[in-house]
Amino acid sequence: MDAHKVSTNVTHDASPSSASERACADHNTQATDTPATLTVRIKRQRHADSAPYYQSFTYTGTRDITVAALLDVINYTDDLYDTEGQPAPRILWECSCLQNMCGACAMVINGIPALACQVFLRDLPPDKITLEPLSKFPVVHDLVVDRRIIEENLNLTRMYPGASKAPDSREYEHLYTIAKCLKCGLCLEVCPNYHRGERFHGALLANEACLSRGLTKERQKDIKRAYAKHFAAGCSKARSCASICPMNLPTLSSMLKMNR
């Protein structure tokens, strides 16, 4: 494992992998193979108790790569220097699959929470990119945050099936889709009502409650009570979670089903 990146099963294939990415690539009619030069501004923090600071780096190369690939390019420079010519430590960030399947590389890109492996430079402003860690979670180092609160909240609310039951066949598609949740935290980052340590646990819990209730026959009431207390009572229907999810989960449908 590299010292600058928390990573397993890394792939460096930056070609468009989803239909939306391919459509976006086709939409960009201007040639993007021409090398571009841009400034990459990164919010850094050496450890959990240190003060954060911004440091900028220069990248020159193709814009047909993802933000994740960009971080690799910067880090794999023999000697890393910032835009002021000062030596800099390697940038720590987290990743695993780099194929929009794990959620590890979640961060804030130009003010918008997203997965670094899903965002291409060609879709960002041409001269400057700002990368920051998720703000709703404690920073560990640079762009790495501690998201253990997600699993802790699911354990606290006992969001798991009891004795299993065969789900209603009409619910197969919905249950299969919401089971794809990456637990990446983007929905919590963008939610105006979620604050770490408070009773409201965010959209992630709504989908998990709908999934657990659809697969169990003995914990229906417990799951509904936990949903009411830790989600329904605190949701203001801002619906920011609906548009930010990298897996396009039908969270609003889960809410409707749980509110019946």
Short mmCIF file of C-alpha atoms in Angstrom, two decimals:
data_model
loop_
_atom_site.label_atom_id
_atom_site.label_comp_id
_atom_site.label_asym_id
_atom_site.label_seq_id
_atom_site.Cartn_x
_atom_site.Cartn_y
_atom_site.Cartn_z
CA MET A 1 0.00 0.00 0.00
CA ASP A 2 1.31 3.43 -0.96
CA ALA A 3 1.90 5.83 1.90
CA HIS A 4 -0.01 8.59 0.16
CA LYS A 5 -3.15 6.66 -0.74
CA VAL A 6 -5.42 4.26 1.10
CA SER A 7 -6.02 1.84 -1.73
CA THR A 8 -6.75 -1.75 -2.71
CA ASN A 9 -7.44 -3.31 -6.12
CA VAL A 10 -6.52 -0.09 -7.90
CA THR A 11 -7.07 0.28 -11.63
CA HIS A 12 -5.86 3.22 -13.68
CA ASP A 13 -8.39 2.80 -16.51
CA ALA A 14 -9.93 6.26 -16.90
CA SER A 15 -12.12 5.45 -19.91
CA PRO A 16 -15.86 6.24 -19.60
CA SER A 17 -17.50 3.19 -17.99
CA SER A 18 -21.14 4.20 -17.61
CA ALA A 19 -23.75 5.20 -20.16
CA SER A 20 -23.90 8.70 -18.72
CA GLU A 21 -20.12 9.09 -18.94
CA ARG A 22 -20.09 7.88 -22.54
CA ALA A 23 -22.92 10.23 -23.44
CA CYS A 24 -21.06 13.10 -21.79
CA ALA A 25 -17.91 12.19 -23.71
CA ASP A 26 -19.84 12.13 -26.96
CA HIS A 27 -21.36 15.50 -26.14
CA ASN A 28 -17.94 17.12 -25.87
CA THR A 29 -17.21 17.79 -29.51
CA GLN A 30 -14.13 19.88 -28.90
CA ALA A 31 -10.87 17.95 -28.87
CA THR A 32 -9.73 17.28 -25.32
CA ASP A 33 -6.48 15.53 -26.21
CA THR A 34 -4.67 18.86 -26.35
CA PRO A 35 -2.63 19.16 -23.14
CA ALA A 36 -4.22 21.56 -20.66
CA THR A 37 -2.60 23.35 -17.75
CA LEU A 38 -4.63 23.91 -14.62
CA THR A 39 -4.18 24.69 -10.94
CA VAL A 40 -5.29 22.04 -8.45
CA ARG A 41 -6.05 23.59 -5.07
CA ILE A 42 -6.33 21.06 -2.25
CA LYS A 43 -7.48 21.51 1.32
CA ARG A 44 -4.93 19.64 3.42
CA GLN A 45 -4.58 18.59 7.03
CA ARG A 46 -1.65 16.65 8.42
CA HIS A 47 -3.64 14.86 11.13
CA ALA A 48 -6.94 15.07 12.97
CA ASP A 49 -5.80 17.72 15.46
CA SER A 50 -3.81 19.97 13.15
CA ALA A 51 -5.06 23.13 11.42
CA PRO A 52 -6.22 22.76 7.80
CA TYR A 53 -4.54 24.70 5.02
CA TYR A 54 -4.75 24.97 1.24
CA GLN A 55 -1.95 24.01 -1.10
CA SER A 56 -1.93 24.34 -4.89
CA PHE A 57 -0.29 22.21 -7.57
CA THR A 58 0.07 22.56 -11.32
CA TYR A 59 -1.12 19.84 -13.67
CA THR A 60 -0.36 19.73 -17.37
CA GLY A 61 -1.88 16.98 -19.44
CA THR A 62 -5.06 15.58 -20.93
CA ARG A 63 -8.45 16.52 -19.53
CA ASP A 64 -9.80 13.07 -20.44
CA ILE A 65 -8.98 11.68 -17.01
CA THR A 66 -10.87 11.54 -13.73
CA VAL A 67 -10.08 13.50 -10.60
CA ALA A 68 -8.87 10.22 -9.09
CA ALA A 69 -6.40 9.77 -11.94
CA LEU A 70 -5.35 13.40 -11.55
CA LEU A 71 -4.39 12.79 -7.92
CA ASP A 72 -2.33 9.80 -8.98
CA VAL A 73 -0.50 11.86 -11.60
CA ILE A 74 0.35 14.54 -9.02
CA ASN A 75 1.41 12.06 -6.36
CA TYR A 76 3.58 9.95 -8.65
CA THR A 77 5.82 12.90 -9.48
CA ASP A 78 9.36 12.06 -8.36
CA ASP A 79 9.66 15.19 -6.23
CA LEU A 80 6.39 16.91 -5.37
CA TYR A 81 6.41 20.71 -5.31
CA ASP A 82 3.53 23.15 -5.00
CA THR A 83 2.92 26.14 -7.28
CA GLU A 84 5.24 28.29 -5.13
CA GLY A 85 8.13 25.88 -5.61
CA GLN A 86 7.95 24.54 -2.06
CA PRO A 87 8.41 20.78 -1.44
CA ALA A 88 5.16 19.11 -0.43
CA PRO A 89 4.24 15.78 1.16
CA ARG A 90 2.25 13.31 -0.90
CA ILE A 91 -1.50 13.90 -0.94
CA LEU A 92 -3.41 11.36 1.12
CA TRP A 93 -6.76 10.27 -0.27
CA GLU A 94 -8.83 7.12 -0.17
CA CYS A 95 -9.82 4.76 -2.95
CA SER A 96 -10.45 1.13 -3.76
CA CYS A 97 -12.24 0.10 -6.95
CA LEU A 98 -11.99 3.38 -8.93
CA GLN A 99 -15.04 2.17 -10.88
CA ASN A 100 -17.95 3.80 -9.03
CA MET A 101 -18.59 0.66 -7.02
CA CYS A 102 -17.22 1.29 -3.50
CA GLY A 103 -17.67 4.97 -2.61
CA ALA A 104 -14.26 5.26 -0.96
CA CYS A 105 -13.09 8.26 -3.02
CA ALA A 106 -15.92 10.59 -1.95
CA MET A 107 -14.78 14.21 -1.59
CA VAL A 108 -15.91 17.74 -2.39
CA ILE A 109 -14.95 18.79 -5.93
CA ASN A 110 -15.40 22.48 -6.74
CA GLY A 111 -17.90 22.74 -3.91
CA ILE A 112 -19.96 19.71 -4.97
CA PRO A 113 -19.77 16.34 -3.16
CA ALA A 114 -18.86 13.60 -5.65
CA LEU A 115 -16.79 10.50 -6.23
CA ALA A 116 -13.34 11.33 -7.60
CA CYS A 117 -13.47 8.31 -9.90
CA GLN A 118 -16.70 9.54 -11.48
CA VAL A 119 -15.78 13.16 -12.28
CA PHE A 120 -13.75 13.94 -15.40
CA LEU A 121 -11.56 17.02 -15.78
CA ARG A 122 -13.22 17.78 -19.11
CA ASP A 123 -16.48 18.43 -17.27
CA LEU A 124 -14.91 20.94 -14.87
CA PRO A 125 -13.75 24.55 -15.36
CA PRO A 126 -10.63 24.53 -17.55
CA ASP A 127 -8.22 26.49 -15.36
CA LYS A 128 -8.74 25.59 -11.68
CA ILE A 129 -10.00 22.71 -9.53
CA THR A 130 -10.53 22.76 -5.77
CA LEU A 131 -10.58 19.50 -3.81
CA GLU A 132 -11.71 19.32 -0.19
CA PRO A 133 -12.57 16.52 2.25
CA LEU A 134 -16.19 15.85 3.17
CA SER A 135 -17.11 18.38 5.86
CA LYS A 136 -19.66 16.28 7.78
CA PHE A 137 -17.04 13.76 8.94
CA PRO A 138 -13.84 14.10 11.00
CA VAL A 139 -10.72 14.56 8.87
CA VAL A 140 -8.06 11.88 9.30
CA HIS A 141 -5.45 13.28 6.88
CA ASP A 142 -5.86 15.52 3.83
CA LEU A 143 -8.84 14.18 1.85
CA VAL A 144 -9.38 11.09 4.02
CA VAL A 145 -12.26 11.28 6.51
CA ASP A 146 -13.57 8.97 9.21
CA ARG A 147 -17.01 7.68 8.13
CA ARG A 148 -17.47 5.09 10.83
CA ILE A 149 -20.52 7.02 12.10
CA ILE A 150 -22.47 5.59 9.16
CA GLU A 151 -22.14 2.01 10.37
CA GLU A 152 -22.49 3.09 13.99
CA ASN A 153 -25.85 4.70 13.25
CA LEU A 154 -27.06 1.64 11.36
CA ASN A 155 -26.06 -0.54 14.31
CA LEU A 156 -27.69 1.88 16.76
CA THR A 157 -31.00 1.73 14.91
CA ARG A 158 -30.67 -2.03 14.31
CA MET A 159 -31.11 -1.67 10.57
CA TYR A 160 -30.87 -5.32 9.67
CA PRO A 161 -33.43 -7.99 8.81
CA GLY A 162 -34.62 -10.48 11.38
CA ALA A 163 -35.96 -13.82 10.23
CA SER A 164 -35.99 -13.50 6.47
CA LYS A 165 -39.05 -13.62 4.28
CA ALA A 166 -39.48 -13.77 0.55
CA PRO A 167 -40.14 -10.19 -0.55
CA ASP A 168 -43.16 -9.22 -2.57
CA SER A 169 -42.21 -9.86 -6.19
CA ARG A 170 -43.49 -6.39 -7.06
CA GLU A 171 -40.75 -4.95 -4.83
CA TYR A 172 -37.86 -6.92 -6.34
CA GLU A 173 -36.59 -4.11 -8.54
CA HIS A 174 -36.78 -1.46 -5.83
CA LEU A 175 -35.11 -3.60 -3.16
CA TYR A 176 -32.36 -4.66 -5.56
CA THR A 177 -31.70 -1.05 -6.51
CA ILE A 178 -31.50 0.39 -2.99
CA ALA A 179 -29.25 -2.49 -1.93
CA LYS A 180 -26.59 -0.86 -4.14
CA CYS A 181 -26.02 1.92 -1.59
CA LEU A 182 -22.26 2.53 -1.30
CA LYS A 183 -22.41 4.11 2.20
CA CYS A 184 -20.19 6.81 0.69
CA GLY A 185 -21.74 9.65 2.71
CA LEU A 186 -22.46 12.02 -0.18
CA CYS A 187 -26.15 12.21 0.72
CA LEU A 188 -25.21 13.14 4.28
CA GLU A 189 -22.68 15.73 3.12
CA VAL A 190 -25.23 17.59 1.02
CA CYS A 191 -28.17 17.26 3.44
CA PRO A 192 -28.97 20.53 5.28
CA ASN A 193 -30.48 18.60 8.20
CA TYR A 194 -27.72 16.09 8.88
CA HIS A 195 -25.20 16.92 11.58
CA ARG A 196 -22.94 14.31 13.09
CA GLY A 197 -23.97 13.21 16.56
CA GLU A 198 -27.59 14.29 16.26
CA ARG A 199 -30.70 12.12 16.07
CA PHE A 200 -31.38 12.59 12.35
CA HIS A 201 -29.40 9.98 10.41
CA GLY A 202 -30.09 11.08 6.84
CA ALA A 203 -31.33 9.56 3.57
CA LEU A 204 -29.01 6.60 3.87
CA LEU A 205 -31.15 5.33 6.74
CA ALA A 206 -34.38 5.71 4.75
CA ASN A 207 -33.13 3.33 2.07
CA GLU A 208 -31.69 0.93 4.61
CA ALA A 209 -34.99 0.87 6.54
CA CYS A 210 -36.96 0.17 3.37
CA LEU A 211 -34.56 -2.63 2.42
CA SER A 212 -34.56 -4.24 5.88
CA ARG A 213 -38.33 -4.08 6.22
CA GLY A 214 -38.77 -5.65 2.81
CA LEU A 215 -36.63 -8.65 3.76
CA THR A 216 -37.92 -9.49 7.24
CA LYS A 217 -41.16 -10.69 8.79
CA GLU A 218 -40.44 -10.21 12.50
CA ARG A 219 -38.96 -6.72 12.88
CA GLN A 220 -41.42 -4.63 10.89
CA LYS A 221 -42.53 -2.44 13.82
CA ASP A 222 -39.02 -1.92 15.19
CA ILE A 223 -37.73 -0.80 11.80
CA LYS A 224 -40.70 1.54 11.29
CA ARG A 225 -40.16 3.13 14.73
CA ALA A 226 -36.46 3.67 14.09
CA TYR A 227 -37.25 5.18 10.69
CA ALA A 228 -39.78 7.57 12.23
CA LYS A 229 -37.40 8.68 14.99
CA HIS A 230 -34.13 8.93 13.09
CA PHE A 231 -35.32 10.00 9.66
CA ALA A 232 -38.95 11.05 9.20
CA ALA A 233 -38.96 13.36 12.22
CA GLY A 234 -35.96 15.31 10.95
CA CYS A 235 -36.33 15.36 7.16
CA SER A 236 -37.32 18.76 5.75
CA LYS A 237 -37.90 17.35 2.24
CA ALA A 238 -35.06 19.42 0.77
CA ARG A 239 -34.47 16.47 -1.58
CA SER A 240 -30.82 17.35 -2.10
CA CYS A 241 -30.02 13.68 -1.49
CA ALA A 242 -32.05 12.64 -4.53
CA SER A 243 -29.75 14.33 -7.04
CA ILE A 244 -26.34 13.73 -5.42
CA CYS A 245 -26.37 9.92 -5.11
CA PRO A 246 -23.72 8.37 -7.42
CA MET A 247 -25.88 5.24 -7.73
CA ASN A 248 -29.08 7.20 -8.45
CA LEU A 249 -30.94 5.42 -5.68
CA PRO A 250 -34.72 6.06 -5.62
CA THR A 251 -34.67 7.52 -2.11
CA LEU A 252 -37.97 9.35 -2.57
CA SER A 253 -39.66 6.05 -3.45
CA SER A 254 -38.20 4.48 -0.30
CA MET A 255 -39.61 7.37 1.74
CA LEU A 256 -43.05 6.94 0.19
CA LYS A 257 -43.05 3.22 0.93
CA MET A 258 -41.93 3.75 4.53
CA ASN A 259 -44.48 6.53 5.11
CA ARG A 260 -47.46 4.36 4.15
#
